[in-house]
Coordinates of C-alpha atoms and ligand atoms in Angstrom, one line a residue:
X1 CA -27.0 -3.9 8.4
X2 CA -26.9 -6.1 5.4
X3 CA -24.8 -4.7 2.6
X4 CA -22.1 -5.7 0.1
X5 CA -19.3 -5.5 2.7
X6 CA -21.2 -7.8 5.0
X7 CA -21.9 -10.2 2.2
X8 CA -18.2 -10.2 1.2
X9 CA -17.1 -10.9 4.7
X10 CA -19.5 -13.7 5.1
X11 CA -18.3 -15.4 1.9
X12 CA -14.6 -14.9 2.6
X13 CA -12.7 -18.2 2.4
X14 CA -11.4 -19.8 5.6
X15 CA -13.9 -18.3 8.0
X16 CA -16.3 -20.6 9.9
X17 CA -19.7 -19.1 10.7
X18 CA -21.0 -19.6 14.2
X19 CA -24.5 -19.2 15.5
X20 CA -25.5 -15.5 15.6
X21 CA -25.6 -13.8 19.0
X22 CA -28.1 -11.2 20.3
X23 CA -26.4 -8.4 22.1
X24 CA -28.6 -6.1 24.2
X25 CA -27.3 -2.6 24.6
X26 CA -28.5 0.6 26.2
X27 CA -29.9 2.0 23.0
X28 CA -31.1 -1.2 21.4
X29 CA -30.4 -4.8 20.4
X30 CA -27.8 -6.0 17.9
X31 CA -27.4 -9.2 16.1
X32 CA -23.8 -10.3 15.9
X33 CA -22.8 -12.7 13.2
X34 CA -19.7 -14.4 14.6
X35 CA -17.1 -15.9 12.3
X36 CA -14.0 -17.8 13.4
X37 CA -10.9 -18.8 11.7
X38 CA -8.1 -21.1 12.9
X39 CA -4.7 -19.6 12.4
X40 CA -1.6 -21.7 12.4
X41 CA 1.6 -19.8 12.9
X42 CA 5.1 -20.7 14.1
X43 CA 6.3 -19.6 17.5
X44 CA 8.6 -16.6 17.5
X45 CA 11.5 -18.4 19.1
X46 CA 11.3 -21.1 16.4
X47 CA 11.1 -18.6 13.5
X48 CA 14.0 -16.6 15.0
X49 CA 16.3 -19.6 14.2
X50 CA 15.2 -19.7 10.6
X51 CA 17.9 -18.1 8.4
X52 CA 15.3 -17.4 5.7
X53 CA 13.1 -15.5 8.1
X54 CA 11.6 -12.2 6.8
X55 CA 11.0 -9.5 9.4
X56 CA 8.8 -6.5 8.9
X57 CA 9.5 -3.7 11.3
X58 CA 7.3 -0.7 11.8
X59 CA 8.2 2.6 13.3
X60 CA 5.1 4.7 14.2
X61 CA 5.4 8.5 14.0
X62 CA 3.5 11.6 13.6
X63 CA 4.2 12.9 10.2
X64 CA 4.9 9.6 8.7
X65 CA 2.3 7.5 10.5
X66 CA 4.3 4.4 9.8
X67 CA 7.7 3.6 8.2
X68 CA 7.7 -0.1 7.3
X69 CA 11.0 -1.9 6.4
X70 CA 11.3 -5.5 5.3
X71 CA 14.5 -7.3 6.1
X72 CA 15.9 -10.7 5.0
X73 CA 19.4 -12.1 5.2
X74 CA 20.5 -9.1 7.1
X75 CA 19.5 -6.7 4.3
X76 CA 16.7 -4.3 3.9
X77 CA 14.6 -5.6 1.0
X78 CA 11.8 -3.0 0.9
X79 CA 10.7 0.2 2.5
X80 CA 7.3 1.9 2.6
X81 CA 6.5 5.2 4.0
X82 CA 2.9 5.8 5.1
X83 CA 2.3 9.6 5.2
X84 CA -0.4 11.1 7.4
X85 CA -1.5 13.3 4.4
X86 CA -1.6 16.4 6.5
X87 CA -3.8 14.9 9.3
X88 CA -1.6 16.3 12.0
X89 CA -1.9 19.8 10.8
X90 CA -5.6 19.4 10.1
X91 CA -6.3 18.1 13.5
X92 CA -4.2 20.9 15.1
X93 CA -6.4 23.5 13.4
X94 CA -9.5 21.9 14.8
X95 CA -8.1 21.5 18.3
X96 CA -7.0 25.2 18.2
X97 CA -10.6 26.2 17.6
X98 CA -11.8 23.9 20.4
X99 CA -9.2 25.3 22.8
X100 CA -10.2 28.9 21.9
X101 CA -13.9 28.3 22.4
X102 CA -13.3 26.7 25.7
X103 CA -11.2 29.6 26.8
X104 CA -13.9 32.0 25.7
X105 CA -16.7 30.2 27.4
X106 CA -14.8 29.7 30.6
X107 CA -14.9 26.7 32.8
X108 CA -17.3 24.0 31.4
X109 CA -20.3 22.9 33.3
X110 CA -19.7 19.5 34.7
X111 CA -21.4 16.7 32.7
X112 CA -22.1 19.0 29.8
X113 CA -20.4 18.5 26.5
X114 CA -19.3 21.0 24.0
X115 CA -18.1 20.9 20.4
X116 CA -19.6 17.5 20.0
X117 CA -19.6 17.5 16.2
X118 CA -16.0 18.7 16.0
X119 CA -14.9 16.0 18.4
X120 CA -16.7 13.4 16.4
X121 CA -15.1 14.6 13.2
X122 CA -11.6 14.4 14.8
X123 CA -12.3 11.0 16.2
X124 CA -13.6 9.7 12.8
X125 CA -10.5 11.0 11.0
X126 CA -8.2 9.4 13.5
X127 CA -9.9 6.1 13.3
X128 CA -10.0 6.2 9.5
X129 CA -6.3 6.8 9.2
X130 CA -5.6 4.2 11.8
X131 CA -7.5 1.6 9.7
X132 CA -5.8 2.7 6.5
X133 CA -2.3 2.6 8.0
X134 CA -2.9 -0.8 9.6
X135 CA -4.1 -2.0 6.2
X136 CA -0.9 -0.7 4.6
X137 CA 1.2 -2.5 7.1
X138 CA -0.6 -5.8 6.6
X139 CA -0.4 -5.4 2.8
X140 CA 3.4 -5.4 3.1
X141 CA 3.3 -8.5 5.4
X142 CA 1.1 -10.4 3.0
X143 CA 3.8 -10.2 0.3
X144 CA 6.1 -12.2 2.6
X145 CA 4.3 -15.3 3.9
X146 CA 5.6 -16.5 7.2
X147 CA 7.1 -13.2 8.2
X148 CA 7.2 -11.7 11.6
X149 CA 5.8 -8.3 12.3
X150 CA 7.8 -6.2 14.8
X151 CA 6.6 -3.2 16.7
X152 CA 8.3 -1.0 19.3
X153 CA 6.7 -1.1 22.7
X154 CA 4.9 2.2 22.8
X155 CA 6.6 4.8 24.9
X156 CA 4.9 7.0 27.3
X157 CA 5.4 10.5 26.0
X158 CA 5.2 13.3 28.5
X159 CA 2.9 16.0 27.5
X160 CA 4.4 19.2 28.6
X161 CA 5.2 22.6 27.0
X162 CA 3.4 24.3 24.3
X163 CA -0.2 25.6 24.1
X164 CA -3.3 23.7 25.1
X165 CA -4.1 22.9 21.5
X166 CA -0.5 21.6 21.0
X167 CA -0.7 19.3 24.0
X168 CA -4.1 18.1 22.9
X169 CA -2.8 17.4 19.4
X170 CA 0.1 15.4 20.9
X171 CA -2.3 13.4 23.0
X172 CA -4.4 12.5 19.9
X173 CA -1.2 11.6 17.9
X174 CA -0.3 9.2 20.7
X175 CA -3.7 7.6 20.8
X176 CA -3.5 7.2 17.1
X177 CA -0.2 5.3 17.4
X178 CA -1.8 3.0 19.9
X179 CA -4.8 2.4 17.6
X180 CA -2.6 1.7 14.6
X181 CA -0.6 -0.8 16.7
X182 CA -3.7 -2.6 17.9
X183 CA -5.5 -2.7 14.5
X184 CA -2.4 -3.8 12.6
X185 CA -1.8 -6.7 15.0
X186 CA -5.4 -7.8 14.7
X187 CA -5.4 -7.5 10.9
X188 CA -2.0 -9.2 10.6
X189 CA -3.1 -12.1 12.8
X190 CA -6.2 -12.7 10.7
X191 CA -3.9 -13.3 7.7
X192 CA -1.5 -15.6 9.8
X193 CA 1.2 -13.1 10.6
X194 CA 2.5 -13.1 14.2
X195 CA 3.6 -9.8 15.7
X196 CA 6.0 -9.0 18.5
X197 CA 6.9 -6.0 20.5
X198 CA 10.5 -5.1 21.2
X199 CA 12.3 -2.7 23.5
X200 CA 12.2 0.8 22.0
X201 CA 15.5 1.8 23.7
X202 CA 17.5 4.2 21.6
X203 CA 16.0 3.3 18.2
X204 CA 16.0 6.9 17.1
X205 CA 19.4 7.8 18.6
X206 CA 21.7 5.1 17.4
X207 CA 23.0 4.4 13.9
X208 CA 21.3 1.5 12.2
X209 CA 24.5 0.7 10.3
X210 CA 27.3 0.7 12.9
X211 CA 25.5 1.1 16.2
X212 CA 27.2 4.3 17.3
X213 CA 25.3 7.2 18.7
X214 CA 24.3 9.8 16.1
X215 CA 22.3 13.0 16.0
X216 CA 19.2 14.3 14.3
X217 CA 19.3 17.3 12.1
X218 CA 17.2 19.2 9.5
X219 CA 18.1 20.9 6.4
X220 CA 16.8 24.5 6.3
X221 CA 17.8 26.4 3.2
X222 CA 20.9 24.2 2.8
X223 CA 22.0 24.7 6.4
X224 CA 22.2 21.9 8.9
X225 CA 20.2 22.6 12.0
X226 CA 20.9 20.0 14.6
X227 CA 18.1 19.3 17.1
X228 CA 16.0 16.6 18.6
X229 CA 13.1 16.9 16.2
X230 CA 15.2 16.8 13.1
X231 CA 13.9 14.9 10.1
X232 CA 17.3 13.4 9.2
X233 CA 19.8 11.3 11.0
X234 CA 23.6 11.5 10.8
X235 CA 26.0 9.1 12.4
X236 CA 29.1 10.7 13.9
X237 CA 31.2 7.6 13.5
X238 CA 30.5 6.2 10.0
X239 CA 28.9 9.3 8.6
X240 CA 25.8 7.4 7.5
X241 CA 23.0 9.7 6.7
X242 CA 19.4 8.9 6.2
X243 CA 15.8 9.8 7.0
X244 CA 15.4 9.6 10.8
X245 CA 12.3 7.5 10.8
X246 CA 13.8 5.0 8.4
X247 CA 16.8 4.7 10.7
X248 CA 14.5 4.0 13.6
X249 CA 12.6 1.4 11.6
X250 CA 15.8 -0.4 10.7
X251 CA 16.9 -0.3 14.4
X252 CA 13.7 -2.2 15.3
X253 CA 15.0 -5.2 13.4
X254 CA 18.2 -5.0 15.3
X255 CA 16.3 -4.9 18.7
X256 CA 14.5 -8.1 17.6
X257 CA 17.7 -9.9 16.7
X258 CA 19.8 -8.5 19.6
X259 CA 20.1 -12.0 21.1
X260 CA 22.3 -13.0 18.2
X261 CA 25.2 -10.7 17.5
X262 CA 25.0 -8.9 14.2
X263 CA 27.8 -9.0 11.7
X264 CA 29.6 -5.7 11.4
X265 CA 29.8 -4.4 8.0
X266 CA 32.3 -1.8 6.9
X267 CA 31.4 0.3 3.9
X268 CA 33.9 2.5 2.1
X269 CA 31.4 4.5 0.1
X270 CA 29.6 7.2 1.8
X271 CA 25.9 6.7 1.0
X272 CA 24.2 9.6 -0.7
X273 CA 21.4 11.2 1.2
X274 CA 19.0 11.1 -1.8
X275 CA 19.1 7.3 -2.0
X276 CA 17.4 7.0 1.4
X277 CA 14.8 9.6 0.8
X278 CA 13.0 7.8 -2.0
X279 CA 9.5 7.0 -0.8
X280 CA 8.0 3.9 -2.1
Ligands
ZN301 ZN1 27.2 4.7 12.0

């Protein structure tokens, strides 16, 4: 298809055109216009020694698809929250309908597919938000040339408990995480940013300020409800409180630098909760 997007991509600076390739598929033939670009980037080990290095860490979640934090000289310089804009709820409603229909119609005939339009809709929405989130991550990276993009190695999340639609929704949310991860890496590399994956151990459980184990909680009508799925994080040792995903994102930086010991900072002032809840 020859359109303005195609034209824009073809004229983008730095990309070398190669000879077009004909790809034969089951349904028809496609002409692929291949473009290549040579990327020069430092090795991770080299850039780790650089005291000026900027690291961009991403924590992928369900409600906030990505929490991006930028760190330089041991301090957080910028934070960006990418919300799912109600996608999780929206998808859950669709999946509930699918699950109900399946239950009503009994066991499906093998090889026959049902609710095709609904599935296509869900798939499209997932892919669209994956692209948008990946774009947002790369936009942050582009502001800091030579930075390193850090992801957590994706965890395998066990899908148990809850209704069929709930489990299905979890599955989709996990697939979306993987997609964002993959797309962000590709897009970042095209603009010369190298990405790494770090060990996800305990990023959501430990305090990003002092390293002690903390707990998650939620505020419901002014009451603190402690629980695993809490939106906020509280450190039991230094009483640091912040948004739980933000805490996890800052911890990703620590996982990256774990080789070199981190300076311990003692703060006298107890940080106010509201300071860390400002979305940018
Ligand atoms: Zn602490």
